[in-house]
Amino acid sequence: MIRRFVLALGLALALTGPAFAADKPPPIRVFDIPTLERLGGAIYRQDRAAWLATDALTAKVPDLNGAGFKGWIVEGQGDEEKVRFLRDTGSGLEAGYDVVVGRKGAGAVVQPADRSLTAEERAAFAARQTAIKKLPGVCRQGYNSVVIRDVEGDGWLVWLLAPSPARDVIPMGGHYRFSVSADGQTVNRVDALSASCLTMNAKPDLPPGAKSPMLYVNHIVSPTPLETHVFLGLMYRLPIVVGTGKDTLWIVEGGKISRMK
């Protein structure tokens, strides 16, 4: 499989060798490979849904601030994701608009008949807001968020994802994962999912005869690739080779993580 691609080396050789030993980041929460694949896929679906639904909403409601817009939550429904946009027009937080996003894109912007929020919806939104307040630092302004139920407990997992600085530039680093309490009020753990704000070119120059690029990145915060590698591979439709140690290489492609021999 490797022979089908050309490694875009030299774009991601950050923090290699003994130079990073003194600054090695603290260990992060570890999940097994199948869980990382599921989480990466969920992040991709939620991020895509929020992006498409926001475009649909702003086409109908150009002044979101004037409409009392406060944020959103995403609720999975099998092959579809419902993006619920929340607002506060003076009477407290409520559902403002719903947009269902499927494989073919965003559906109609709908105002729900019942604007009240369930306890779970309120907790999911609170978890997002709590994580934002605890963001240790930013690579760039405009972080995106994803919230799902913790796969190992009754709390929440919140990702704050570094945005791309430009078209065809992949934000490989700068992402954070938060473990948040069930009520959404307390951050129990913050995991930096990279050691730098690394960006990479999604369309690198290739040697003559090469057909498709493959990205390469060194990774030092965990013994395996992470859900963010899965997410970025799906988002940019590129295979990513991840080096996690001496002679240890992984390939992340099509939502899957495999050890390379």
XYZ file of C-alpha atoms in Angstrom:
261
model
C 0.000 0.000 0.000
C 2.855 2.380 0.798
C 4.146 2.230 -2.776
C 1.006 3.937 -4.028
C 1.993 7.155 -2.324
C 4.891 9.521 -1.869
C 5.706 10.622 1.653
C 5.580 14.371 2.082
C 8.512 14.369 4.481
C 10.154 17.424 5.927
C 6.825 19.127 6.647
C 6.354 17.664 10.079
C 9.695 16.911 11.693
C 8.910 18.739 14.915
C 10.351 17.789 18.290
C 12.389 14.734 17.336
C 15.342 13.060 19.019
C 16.710 13.909 22.468
C 16.014 17.629 22.042
C 12.450 17.205 23.315
C 13.278 14.953 26.282
C 13.218 17.794 28.832
C 10.010 19.206 27.383
C 8.183 15.940 26.852
C 4.476 16.595 27.409
C 2.593 14.827 30.215
C 0.850 11.539 29.412
C -2.681 11.800 28.098
C -5.748 9.645 28.542
C -5.342 6.560 26.383
C -8.027 4.716 24.409
C -7.699 1.515 22.387
C -7.499 1.633 18.595
C -11.169 0.759 17.859
C -12.303 3.483 20.270
C -9.963 6.040 18.699
C -11.379 5.158 15.285
C -14.950 5.586 16.533
C -14.124 8.888 18.209
C -12.363 10.208 15.112
C -15.351 9.310 12.963
C -17.722 10.977 15.411
C -15.626 14.152 15.446
C -15.648 14.227 11.644
C -19.424 13.784 11.426
C -20.134 16.412 14.076
C -17.697 18.939 12.632
C -19.126 18.467 9.146
C -22.702 18.731 10.423
C -22.008 21.921 12.391
C -20.264 23.508 9.413
C -23.033 22.696 6.898
C -25.836 23.567 9.313
C -24.230 26.908 10.183
C -23.996 27.792 6.491
C -27.698 26.942 6.096
C -28.665 28.963 9.156
C -26.688 32.086 8.257
C -28.304 32.074 4.813
C -31.679 32.375 6.555
C -30.699 34.348 9.674
C -27.772 36.618 8.725
C -27.609 38.414 12.101
C -27.040 35.578 14.559
C -26.035 37.929 17.384
C -29.213 39.898 16.950
C -31.178 36.650 17.072
C -29.666 35.822 20.467
C -27.499 32.992 19.138
C -25.413 31.324 21.879
C -24.003 28.199 20.238
C -25.056 24.723 19.221
C -25.166 21.069 20.127
C -25.129 18.115 17.741
C -27.290 15.061 18.291
C -26.571 11.936 16.250
C -29.413 10.094 14.566
C -27.806 7.189 12.712
C -26.821 8.425 9.270
C -28.006 11.917 10.181
C -26.918 14.540 12.701
C -29.330 17.097 14.114
C -27.669 20.409 14.834
C -29.649 22.343 17.421
C -28.803 26.025 17.576
C -29.437 27.586 20.969
C -30.469 31.135 21.687
C -31.386 33.464 24.528
C -33.792 36.250 23.660
C -34.253 37.327 27.275
C -36.109 34.354 28.731
C -33.181 31.992 29.166
C -31.483 29.410 26.991
C -33.749 27.640 24.524
C -33.767 25.875 21.180
C -33.792 28.419 18.383
C -33.370 26.435 15.177
C -32.818 22.824 14.132
C -31.017 21.629 11.008
C -30.703 17.944 10.114
C -27.559 17.096 8.143
C -27.302 13.874 6.154
C -24.950 12.455 3.579
C -26.324 14.783 0.925
C -25.933 17.902 3.044
C -28.037 20.165 5.238
C -31.802 20.063 5.267
C -34.245 22.858 5.995
C -33.782 25.316 8.850
C -36.663 24.579 11.215
C -37.935 26.421 14.277
C -38.971 23.724 16.791
C -42.497 23.780 18.139
C -41.149 22.996 21.617
C -38.154 25.193 22.406
C -37.453 23.717 25.822
C -34.167 21.852 26.317
C -33.760 18.488 27.984
C -31.405 18.074 30.937
C -28.980 16.204 28.669
C -29.008 18.992 26.086
C -28.282 21.557 28.761
C -25.456 19.438 30.161
C -23.908 18.955 26.699
C -23.953 22.678 26.042
C -22.595 23.412 29.519
C -19.735 20.950 28.936
C -18.793 22.839 25.775
C -18.855 26.201 27.530
C -16.908 24.890 30.524
C -14.175 23.473 28.289
C -13.873 26.740 26.366
C -13.191 28.569 29.637
C -10.376 26.106 30.450
C -8.630 26.193 27.058
C -4.914 26.367 27.987
C -3.821 28.272 24.890
C -4.625 28.777 21.240
C -2.663 28.385 18.041
C -5.125 30.648 16.236
C -8.468 32.231 17.010
C -11.679 30.467 16.075
C -11.447 27.025 17.715
C -14.159 24.543 16.749
C -15.847 22.279 19.276
C -17.229 18.747 19.380
C -19.084 17.193 22.330
C -20.043 13.550 22.834
C -20.815 11.284 25.763
C -17.720 9.888 27.448
C -17.180 6.352 26.176
C -15.982 5.185 29.596
C -18.327 6.914 32.008
C -21.331 9.181 32.469
C -19.521 12.421 31.682
C -18.644 14.184 28.458
C -15.728 14.365 26.067
C -15.181 17.795 24.545
C -12.694 18.552 21.780
C -11.538 22.049 20.993
C -10.005 21.859 17.545
C -7.530 24.331 16.120
C -8.833 25.920 12.908
C -7.017 25.935 9.607
C -5.144 29.206 8.967
C -5.768 29.051 5.205
C -7.283 26.975 2.449
C -5.545 23.608 1.918
C -3.575 23.976 5.147
C -4.121 21.132 7.627
C -4.078 22.049 11.350
C -2.234 18.927 12.464
C -1.484 20.265 15.947
C -3.042 22.488 18.582
C -6.048 20.307 19.475
C -7.284 19.570 23.011
C -9.507 16.925 24.578
C -11.407 17.630 27.809
C -12.991 15.072 30.148
C -15.969 16.860 31.716
C -18.394 15.868 34.480
C -21.907 14.599 33.718
C -23.514 17.935 34.619
C -21.117 19.754 32.294
C -19.814 21.994 35.049
C -16.389 20.568 35.910
C -13.330 19.772 33.789
C -11.755 16.655 35.261
C -8.891 16.377 32.784
C -7.315 18.339 29.932
C -5.265 16.481 27.323
C -3.114 18.319 24.783
C -3.290 16.079 21.723
C -0.076 17.402 20.190
C 3.153 19.079 21.231
C 2.988 22.012 18.815
C 0.803 24.103 16.512
C 2.019 22.172 13.479
C 0.319 22.839 10.133
C 0.837 20.931 6.896
C 0.159 21.510 3.230
C -2.784 19.446 2.002
C -1.510 19.723 -1.558
C 2.278 19.359 -1.381
C 4.459 19.526 -4.462
C 5.120 15.981 -5.668
C 8.066 14.589 -7.601
C 7.556 13.741 -11.294
C 5.525 10.567 -11.682
C 3.985 10.682 -8.207
C 0.196 10.437 -8.132
C -0.970 10.900 -4.554
C 0.563 12.435 -1.420
C 0.832 10.885 1.994
C 1.501 13.088 4.992
C 4.015 12.187 7.690
C 4.041 13.463 11.263
C 6.004 12.613 14.388
C 3.777 12.167 17.425
C 5.049 12.108 21.016
C 2.076 12.542 23.349
C 0.762 8.962 23.123
C 1.975 5.513 21.969
C -0.490 5.406 19.071
C -2.114 7.872 16.681
C -5.140 9.695 18.059
C -8.723 10.387 17.122
C -7.646 13.755 15.713
C -5.461 11.973 13.135
C -8.507 9.927 12.111
C -10.617 13.081 11.911
C -8.087 15.001 9.821
C -7.536 12.054 7.482
C -11.288 11.897 6.833
C -11.630 15.664 6.529
C -8.833 16.131 4.003
C -9.102 12.677 2.380
C -5.408 11.992 2.805
C -3.530 9.085 4.391
C -1.372 10.125 7.343
C 1.712 8.227 8.470
C 2.295 8.741 12.201
C 5.635 7.991 13.831
C 5.333 7.291 17.558
C 8.844 6.123 18.359
C 11.966 4.522 16.965
C 10.975 2.299 14.035
C 7.287 2.587 15.001
C 5.040 3.778 12.198
C 1.283 3.766 11.798
C -0.944 4.629 8.873
C -4.257 6.410 9.355
C -6.449 6.098 6.285
C -10.181 5.980 5.614
C -11.047 6.198 9.305
C -8.783 3.277 10.267
C -5.493 3.041 12.191
C -3.040 0.297 11.240
C 0.481 -0.547 12.370
C 2.982 -0.462 9.501
C 5.503 -3.289 9.209
